[in-house]
GROMACS .gro file of C-alpha atoms in nm:
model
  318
    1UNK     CA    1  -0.189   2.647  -1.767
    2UNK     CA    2  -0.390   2.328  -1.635
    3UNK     CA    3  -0.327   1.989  -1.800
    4UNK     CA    4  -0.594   1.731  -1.805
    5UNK     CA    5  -0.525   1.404  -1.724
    6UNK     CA    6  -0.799   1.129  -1.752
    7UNK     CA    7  -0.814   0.837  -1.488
    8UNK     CA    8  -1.075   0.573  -1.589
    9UNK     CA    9  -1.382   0.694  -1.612
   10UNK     CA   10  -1.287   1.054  -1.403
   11UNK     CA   11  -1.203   1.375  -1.533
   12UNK     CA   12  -0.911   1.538  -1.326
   13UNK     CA   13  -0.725   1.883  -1.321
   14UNK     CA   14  -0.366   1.876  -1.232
   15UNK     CA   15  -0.229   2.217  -1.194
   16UNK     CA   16   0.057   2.296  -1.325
   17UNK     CA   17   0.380   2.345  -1.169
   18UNK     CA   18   0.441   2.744  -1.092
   19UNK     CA   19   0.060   2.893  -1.123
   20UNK     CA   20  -0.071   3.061  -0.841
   21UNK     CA   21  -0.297   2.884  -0.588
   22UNK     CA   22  -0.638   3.012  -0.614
   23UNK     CA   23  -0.916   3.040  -0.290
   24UNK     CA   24  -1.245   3.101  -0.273
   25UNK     CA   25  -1.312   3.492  -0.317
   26UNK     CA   26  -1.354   3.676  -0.027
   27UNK     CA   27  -1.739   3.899   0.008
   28UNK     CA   28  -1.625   4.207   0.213
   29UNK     CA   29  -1.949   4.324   0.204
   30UNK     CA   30  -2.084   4.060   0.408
   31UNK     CA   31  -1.853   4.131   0.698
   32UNK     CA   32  -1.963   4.493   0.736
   33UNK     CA   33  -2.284   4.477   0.950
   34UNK     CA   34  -2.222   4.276   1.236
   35UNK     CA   35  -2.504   4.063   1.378
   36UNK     CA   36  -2.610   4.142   1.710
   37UNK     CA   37  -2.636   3.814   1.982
   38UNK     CA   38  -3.053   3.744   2.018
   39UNK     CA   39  -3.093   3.784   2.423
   40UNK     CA   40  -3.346   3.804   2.637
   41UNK     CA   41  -3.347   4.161   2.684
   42UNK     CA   42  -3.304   4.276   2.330
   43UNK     CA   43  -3.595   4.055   2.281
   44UNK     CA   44  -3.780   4.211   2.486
   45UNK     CA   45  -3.673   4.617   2.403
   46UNK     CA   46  -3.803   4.488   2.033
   47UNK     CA   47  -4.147   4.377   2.130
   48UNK     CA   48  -4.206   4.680   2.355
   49UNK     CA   49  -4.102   4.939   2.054
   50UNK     CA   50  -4.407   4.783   1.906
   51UNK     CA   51  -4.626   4.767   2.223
   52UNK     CA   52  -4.887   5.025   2.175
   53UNK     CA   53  -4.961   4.946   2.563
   54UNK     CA   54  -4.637   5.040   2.650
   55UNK     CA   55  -4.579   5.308   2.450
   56UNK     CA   56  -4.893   5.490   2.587
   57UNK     CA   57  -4.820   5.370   2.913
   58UNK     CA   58  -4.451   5.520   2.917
   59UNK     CA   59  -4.589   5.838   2.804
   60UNK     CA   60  -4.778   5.886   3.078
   61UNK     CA   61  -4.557   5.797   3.321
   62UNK     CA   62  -4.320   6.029   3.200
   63UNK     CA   63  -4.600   6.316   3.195
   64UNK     CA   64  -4.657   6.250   3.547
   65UNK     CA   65  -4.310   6.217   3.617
   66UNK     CA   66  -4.244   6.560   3.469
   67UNK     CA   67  -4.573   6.675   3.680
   68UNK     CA   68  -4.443   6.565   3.964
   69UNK     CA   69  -4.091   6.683   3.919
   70UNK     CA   70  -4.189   7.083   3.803
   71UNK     CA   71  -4.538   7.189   3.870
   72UNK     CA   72  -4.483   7.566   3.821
   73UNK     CA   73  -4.440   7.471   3.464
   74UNK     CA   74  -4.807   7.365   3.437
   75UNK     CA   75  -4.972   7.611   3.656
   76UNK     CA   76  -4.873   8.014   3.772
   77UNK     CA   77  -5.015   7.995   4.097
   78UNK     CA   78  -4.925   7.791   4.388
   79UNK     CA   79  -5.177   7.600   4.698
   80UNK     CA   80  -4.950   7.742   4.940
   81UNK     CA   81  -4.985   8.115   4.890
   82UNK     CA   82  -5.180   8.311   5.193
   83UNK     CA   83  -5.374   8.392   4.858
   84UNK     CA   84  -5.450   8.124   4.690
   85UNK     CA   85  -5.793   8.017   4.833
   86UNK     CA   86  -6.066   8.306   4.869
   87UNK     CA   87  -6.387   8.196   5.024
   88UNK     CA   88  -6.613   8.378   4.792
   89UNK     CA   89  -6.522   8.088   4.494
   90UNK     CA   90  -6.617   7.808   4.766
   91UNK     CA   91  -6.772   7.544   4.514
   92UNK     CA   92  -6.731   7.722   4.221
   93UNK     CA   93  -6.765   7.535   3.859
   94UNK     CA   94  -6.519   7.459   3.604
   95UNK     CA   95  -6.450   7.744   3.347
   96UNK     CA   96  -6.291   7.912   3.064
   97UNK     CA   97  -6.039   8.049   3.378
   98UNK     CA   98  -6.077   7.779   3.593
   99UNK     CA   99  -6.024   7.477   3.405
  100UNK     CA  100  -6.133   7.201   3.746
  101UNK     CA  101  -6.341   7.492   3.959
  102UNK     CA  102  -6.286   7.519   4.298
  103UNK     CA  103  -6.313   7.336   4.651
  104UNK     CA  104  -6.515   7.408   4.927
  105UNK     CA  105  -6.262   7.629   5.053
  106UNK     CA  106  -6.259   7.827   4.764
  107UNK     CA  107  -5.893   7.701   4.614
  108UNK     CA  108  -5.826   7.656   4.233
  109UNK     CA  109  -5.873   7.249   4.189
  110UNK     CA  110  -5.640   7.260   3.882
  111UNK     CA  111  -5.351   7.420   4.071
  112UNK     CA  112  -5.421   7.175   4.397
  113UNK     CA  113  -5.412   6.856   4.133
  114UNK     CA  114  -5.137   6.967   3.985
  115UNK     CA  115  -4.889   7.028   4.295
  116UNK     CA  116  -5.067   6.687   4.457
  117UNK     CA  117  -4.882   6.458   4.244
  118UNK     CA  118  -4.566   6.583   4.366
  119UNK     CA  119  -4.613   6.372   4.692
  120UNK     CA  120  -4.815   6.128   4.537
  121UNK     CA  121  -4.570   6.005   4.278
  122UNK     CA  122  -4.296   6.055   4.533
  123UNK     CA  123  -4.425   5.811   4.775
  124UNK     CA  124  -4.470   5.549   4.445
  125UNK     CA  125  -4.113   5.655   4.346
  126UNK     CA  126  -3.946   5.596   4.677
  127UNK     CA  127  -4.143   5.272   4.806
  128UNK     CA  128  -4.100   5.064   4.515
  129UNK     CA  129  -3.715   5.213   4.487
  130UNK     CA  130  -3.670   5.127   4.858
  131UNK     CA  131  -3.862   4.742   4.802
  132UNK     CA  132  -3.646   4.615   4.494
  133UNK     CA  133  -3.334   4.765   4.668
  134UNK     CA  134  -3.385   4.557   5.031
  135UNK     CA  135  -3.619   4.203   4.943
  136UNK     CA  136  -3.401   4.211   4.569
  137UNK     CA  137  -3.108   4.220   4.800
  138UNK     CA  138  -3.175   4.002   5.051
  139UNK     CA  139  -3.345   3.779   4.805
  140UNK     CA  140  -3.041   3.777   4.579
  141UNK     CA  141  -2.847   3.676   4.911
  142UNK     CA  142  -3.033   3.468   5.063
  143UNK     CA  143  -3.102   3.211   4.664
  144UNK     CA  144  -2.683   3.210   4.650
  145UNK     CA  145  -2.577   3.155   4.991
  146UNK     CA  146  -2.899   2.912   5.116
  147UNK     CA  147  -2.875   2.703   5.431
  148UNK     CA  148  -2.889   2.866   5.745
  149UNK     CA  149  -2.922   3.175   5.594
  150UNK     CA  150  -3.181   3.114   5.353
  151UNK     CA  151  -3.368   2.982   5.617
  152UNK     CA  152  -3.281   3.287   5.857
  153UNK     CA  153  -3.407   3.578   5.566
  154UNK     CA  154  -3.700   3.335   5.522
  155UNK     CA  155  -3.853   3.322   5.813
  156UNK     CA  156  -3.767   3.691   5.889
  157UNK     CA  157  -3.963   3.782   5.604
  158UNK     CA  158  -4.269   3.587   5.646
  159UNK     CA  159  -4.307   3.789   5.969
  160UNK     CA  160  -4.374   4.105   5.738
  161UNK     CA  161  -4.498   3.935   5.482
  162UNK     CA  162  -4.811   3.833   5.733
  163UNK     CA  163  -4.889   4.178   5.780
  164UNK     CA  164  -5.177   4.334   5.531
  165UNK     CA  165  -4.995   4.615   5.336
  166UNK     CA  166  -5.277   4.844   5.428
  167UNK     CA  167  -5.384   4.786   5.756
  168UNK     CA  168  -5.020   4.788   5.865
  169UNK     CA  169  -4.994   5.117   5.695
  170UNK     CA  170  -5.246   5.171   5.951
  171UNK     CA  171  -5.146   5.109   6.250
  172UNK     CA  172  -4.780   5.212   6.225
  173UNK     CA  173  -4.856   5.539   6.058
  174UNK     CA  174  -5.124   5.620   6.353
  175UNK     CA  175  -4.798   5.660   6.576
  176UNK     CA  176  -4.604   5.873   6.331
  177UNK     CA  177  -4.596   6.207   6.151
  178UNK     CA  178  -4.801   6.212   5.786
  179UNK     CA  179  -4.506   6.323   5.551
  180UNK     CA  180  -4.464   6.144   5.178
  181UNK     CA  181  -4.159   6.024   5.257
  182UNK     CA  182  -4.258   5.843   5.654
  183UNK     CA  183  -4.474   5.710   5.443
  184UNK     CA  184  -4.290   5.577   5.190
  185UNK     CA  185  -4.081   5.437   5.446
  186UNK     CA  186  -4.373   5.205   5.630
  187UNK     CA  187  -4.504   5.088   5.282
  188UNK     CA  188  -4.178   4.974   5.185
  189UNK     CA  189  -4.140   4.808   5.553
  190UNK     CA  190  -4.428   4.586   5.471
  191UNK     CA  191  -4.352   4.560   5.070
  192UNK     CA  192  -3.988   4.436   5.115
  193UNK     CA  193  -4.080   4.041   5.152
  194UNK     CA  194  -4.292   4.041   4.808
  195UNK     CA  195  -3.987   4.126   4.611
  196UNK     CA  196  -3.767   3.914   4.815
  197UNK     CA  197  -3.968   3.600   4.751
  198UNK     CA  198  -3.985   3.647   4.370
  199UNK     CA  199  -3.576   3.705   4.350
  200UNK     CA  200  -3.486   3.404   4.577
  201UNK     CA  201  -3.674   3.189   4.326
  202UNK     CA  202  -3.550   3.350   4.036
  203UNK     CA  203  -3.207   3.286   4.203
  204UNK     CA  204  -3.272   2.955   4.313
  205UNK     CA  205  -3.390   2.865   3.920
  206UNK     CA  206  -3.106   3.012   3.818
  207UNK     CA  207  -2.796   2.925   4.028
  208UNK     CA  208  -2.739   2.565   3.900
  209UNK     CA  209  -2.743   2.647   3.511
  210UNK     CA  210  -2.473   2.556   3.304
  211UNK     CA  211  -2.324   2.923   3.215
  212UNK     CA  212  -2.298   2.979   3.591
  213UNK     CA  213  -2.111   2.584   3.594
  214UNK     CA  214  -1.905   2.673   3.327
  215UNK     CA  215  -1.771   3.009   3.513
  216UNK     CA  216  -1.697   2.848   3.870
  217UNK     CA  217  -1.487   2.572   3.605
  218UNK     CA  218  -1.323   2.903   3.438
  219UNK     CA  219  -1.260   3.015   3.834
  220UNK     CA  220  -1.485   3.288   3.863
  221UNK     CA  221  -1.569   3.437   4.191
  222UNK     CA  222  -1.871   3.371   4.396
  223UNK     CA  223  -1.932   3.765   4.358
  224UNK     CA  224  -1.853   3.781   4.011
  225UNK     CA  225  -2.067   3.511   3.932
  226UNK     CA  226  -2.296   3.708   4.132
  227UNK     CA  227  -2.342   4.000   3.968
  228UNK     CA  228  -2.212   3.894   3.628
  229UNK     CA  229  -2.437   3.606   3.542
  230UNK     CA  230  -2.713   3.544   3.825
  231UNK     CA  231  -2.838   3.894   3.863
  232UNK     CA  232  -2.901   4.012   3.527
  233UNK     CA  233  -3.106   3.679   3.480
  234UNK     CA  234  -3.309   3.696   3.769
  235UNK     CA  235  -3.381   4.091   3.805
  236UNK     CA  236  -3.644   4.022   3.508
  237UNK     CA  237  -3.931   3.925   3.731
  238UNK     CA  238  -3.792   4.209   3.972
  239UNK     CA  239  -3.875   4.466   3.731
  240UNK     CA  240  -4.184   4.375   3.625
  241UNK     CA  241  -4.359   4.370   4.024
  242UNK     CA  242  -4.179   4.615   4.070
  243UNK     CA  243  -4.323   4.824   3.813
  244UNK     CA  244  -4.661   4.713   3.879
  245UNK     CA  245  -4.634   4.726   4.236
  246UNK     CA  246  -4.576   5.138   4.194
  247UNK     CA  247  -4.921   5.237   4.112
  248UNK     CA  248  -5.025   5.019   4.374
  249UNK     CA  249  -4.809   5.185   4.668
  250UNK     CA  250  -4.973   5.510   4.528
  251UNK     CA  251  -5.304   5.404   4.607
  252UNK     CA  252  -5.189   5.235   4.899
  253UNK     CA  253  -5.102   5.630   4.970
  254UNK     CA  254  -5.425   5.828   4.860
  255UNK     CA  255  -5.601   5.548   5.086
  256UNK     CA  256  -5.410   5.616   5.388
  257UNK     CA  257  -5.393   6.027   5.321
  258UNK     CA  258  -5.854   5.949   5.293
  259UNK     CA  259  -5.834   5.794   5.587
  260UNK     CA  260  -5.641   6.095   5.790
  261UNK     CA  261  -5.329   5.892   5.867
  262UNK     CA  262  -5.086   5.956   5.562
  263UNK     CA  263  -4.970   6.243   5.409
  264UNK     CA  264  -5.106   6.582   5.626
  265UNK     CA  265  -5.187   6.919   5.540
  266UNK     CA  266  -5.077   7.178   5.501
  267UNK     CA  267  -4.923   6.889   5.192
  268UNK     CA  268  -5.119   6.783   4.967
  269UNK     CA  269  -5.177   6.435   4.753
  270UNK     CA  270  -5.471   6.342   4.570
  271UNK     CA  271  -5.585   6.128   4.847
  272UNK     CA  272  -5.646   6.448   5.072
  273UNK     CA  273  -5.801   6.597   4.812
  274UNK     CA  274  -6.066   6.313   4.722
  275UNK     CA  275  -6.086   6.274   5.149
  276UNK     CA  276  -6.188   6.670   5.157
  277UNK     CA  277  -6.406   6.632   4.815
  278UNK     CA  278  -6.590   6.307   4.935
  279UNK     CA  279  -6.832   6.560   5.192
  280UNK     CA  280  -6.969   6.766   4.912
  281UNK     CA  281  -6.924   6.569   4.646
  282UNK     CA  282  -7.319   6.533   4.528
  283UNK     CA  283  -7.353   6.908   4.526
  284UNK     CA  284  -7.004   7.024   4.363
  285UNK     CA  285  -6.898   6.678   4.208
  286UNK     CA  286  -6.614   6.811   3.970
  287UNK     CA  287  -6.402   6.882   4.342
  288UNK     CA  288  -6.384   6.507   4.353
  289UNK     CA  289  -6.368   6.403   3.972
  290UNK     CA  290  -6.052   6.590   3.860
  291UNK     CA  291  -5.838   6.449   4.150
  292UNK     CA  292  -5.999   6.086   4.167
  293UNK     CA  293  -5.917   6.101   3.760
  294UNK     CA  294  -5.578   6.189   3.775
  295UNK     CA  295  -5.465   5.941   4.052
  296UNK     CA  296  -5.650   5.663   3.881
  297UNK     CA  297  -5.438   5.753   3.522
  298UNK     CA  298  -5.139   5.736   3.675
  299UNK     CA  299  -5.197   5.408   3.845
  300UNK     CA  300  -5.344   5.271   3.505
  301UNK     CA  301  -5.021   5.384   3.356
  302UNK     CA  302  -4.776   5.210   3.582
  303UNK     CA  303  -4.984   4.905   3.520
  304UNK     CA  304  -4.987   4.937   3.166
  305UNK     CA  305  -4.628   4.973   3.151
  306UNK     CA  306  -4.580   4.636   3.444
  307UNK     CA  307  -4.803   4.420   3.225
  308UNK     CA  308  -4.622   4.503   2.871
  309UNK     CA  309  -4.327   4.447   3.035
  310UNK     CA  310  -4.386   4.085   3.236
  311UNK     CA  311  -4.565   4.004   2.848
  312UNK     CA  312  -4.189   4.103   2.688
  313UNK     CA  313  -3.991   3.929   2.924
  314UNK     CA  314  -4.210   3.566   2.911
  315UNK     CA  315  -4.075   3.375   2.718
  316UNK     CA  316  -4.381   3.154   2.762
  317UNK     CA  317  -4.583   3.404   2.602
  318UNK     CA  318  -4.377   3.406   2.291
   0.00000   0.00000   0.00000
């Protein structure tokens, strides 16, 4: 029972002595569905769910990817069969049978494209693996330590960094064997510096913010604050050269393979093909078109999916 006692002018409640205390009522319902913390990343996994860039982009990386990775699942025969080229199909047209034709040297295009992007996506693969693993390393240690060795990794990588990606290609590759993965090797020699730049200043932007303060005042570790809080907020950038940067170490590839100097028969990649097409290409054009096509989708599609994801993780472009 509640007894009502008037003061003045105010109306008060006096409870009486014995009742039960009563709260506010508790909403269980509201504490099912926990909200998740906005970040940066989630941000960004949102926006490219609804990238139809991206998601046509992705799908043809991961066609190529699949290409590269199990040919015999797209084709029966194989370019490296005693049997596989006859001379008496030398120039042949497309058809019903033979989907691409054939080359001057009588070999089923469609098998030879197929196989090609083996090495071809390889050498992407491998280079832009072997780039964000040294420069994002050295980049990483070079933005937390500075000082003399900042200054050391600086000037060691301007020394690469003045060499022209392809015409160092050149001259190194002149001197060694043509395999996918020498190559691979010599691109990423003269790539490193690129990625090393961009994750020094991503370091250097991000090494004095206050959640990286606020764990050296907790006593966090110089490698735990490290990995824990500097890397994941400056690989962004990383990731998005990087993914760009793959469809252009694959035509960094094709160009040296035209030019003689990358990958060597009896291989294939779709830059020996177009080098071997390019001769007879005004009388038997489709020997050229079905190669030249296929390595410039897969570098569009590497782009595609670099640009959606540098336009995700802007936030200036919010």
């Amino acid at each position: 029972m509640r007894d009502t006692t008037t003061v003045g002018d105010e109306l008060t409640d006096t409870q009486t002595t014995g009742a039960p205390a009563t709260s506010a009522p508790v909403t269980k319902g509201s504490g099912k569905k926990k909200d998740r913390e906005a970040s940066l990343w989630s941000d960004a996994m949102r926006d490219l769910r609804r990238n139809p860039i991206f998601l046509i982009g992705t799908v043809l990386v991961l066609a190529m990817l699949v290409l590269s990775a199990v040919p015999q699942w797209f084709t029966e025969g194989s370019p490296f069969d005693a049997t596989a080229c006859t001379l008496q199909n030398s120039l042949k047209t497309p058809s019903a049978d033979h989907w691409f034709g054939f080359d001057i040297q009588g070999c089923d295009v469609y098998t030879r494209t197929v196989w090609a992007a083996r090495n071809s996506v390889i050498v992407g693969v491998v280079t832009t693996t072997l780039v964000i693993l040294v420069g994002g390393g050295l980049g990483l240690l070079a933005g937390w330590l500075g000082g003399i060795v900042d200054s050391v990794l600086s000037r060691f990588a301007e020394i690469f960094f003045a060499l022209p990606l392809l015409l160092g290609g050149m001259l190194i590759m002149s001197a060694l064997p043509g395999n996918a993965w020498t190559v691979s090797i010599v691109l990423a020699t003269l790539g490193w510096p690129q990625i090393f730049r961009i994750m020094r200043s991503s370091v250097l932007q991000n090494k004095n913010n206050d959640y990286v303060m606020a764990a050296r005042a907790l006593g966090a570790g110089a490698w735990r604050i490290t990995i824990r809080h500097i890397l994941p907020n400056a690989i962004a950038p990383v990731i998005v050269v990087g993914a760009i940067s793959l469809g252009v170490y694959i035509s960094a590839e094709a160009a040296l393979s035209y030019l003689g100097i990358g990958v060597q028969p009896p291989e294939i990649s779709w830059g020996l093909m177009v080098s071997d097409a390019s001769v007879r290409w005004l009388q038997a054009p489709h020997v050229l078109l079905f190669p030249a096509g296929a390595l410039s989708i897969t570098v569009l599609a590497f782009i595609m999916v670099g640009d959606a994801v540098r336009d995700a993780l802007d936030p200036k472009l919010r």
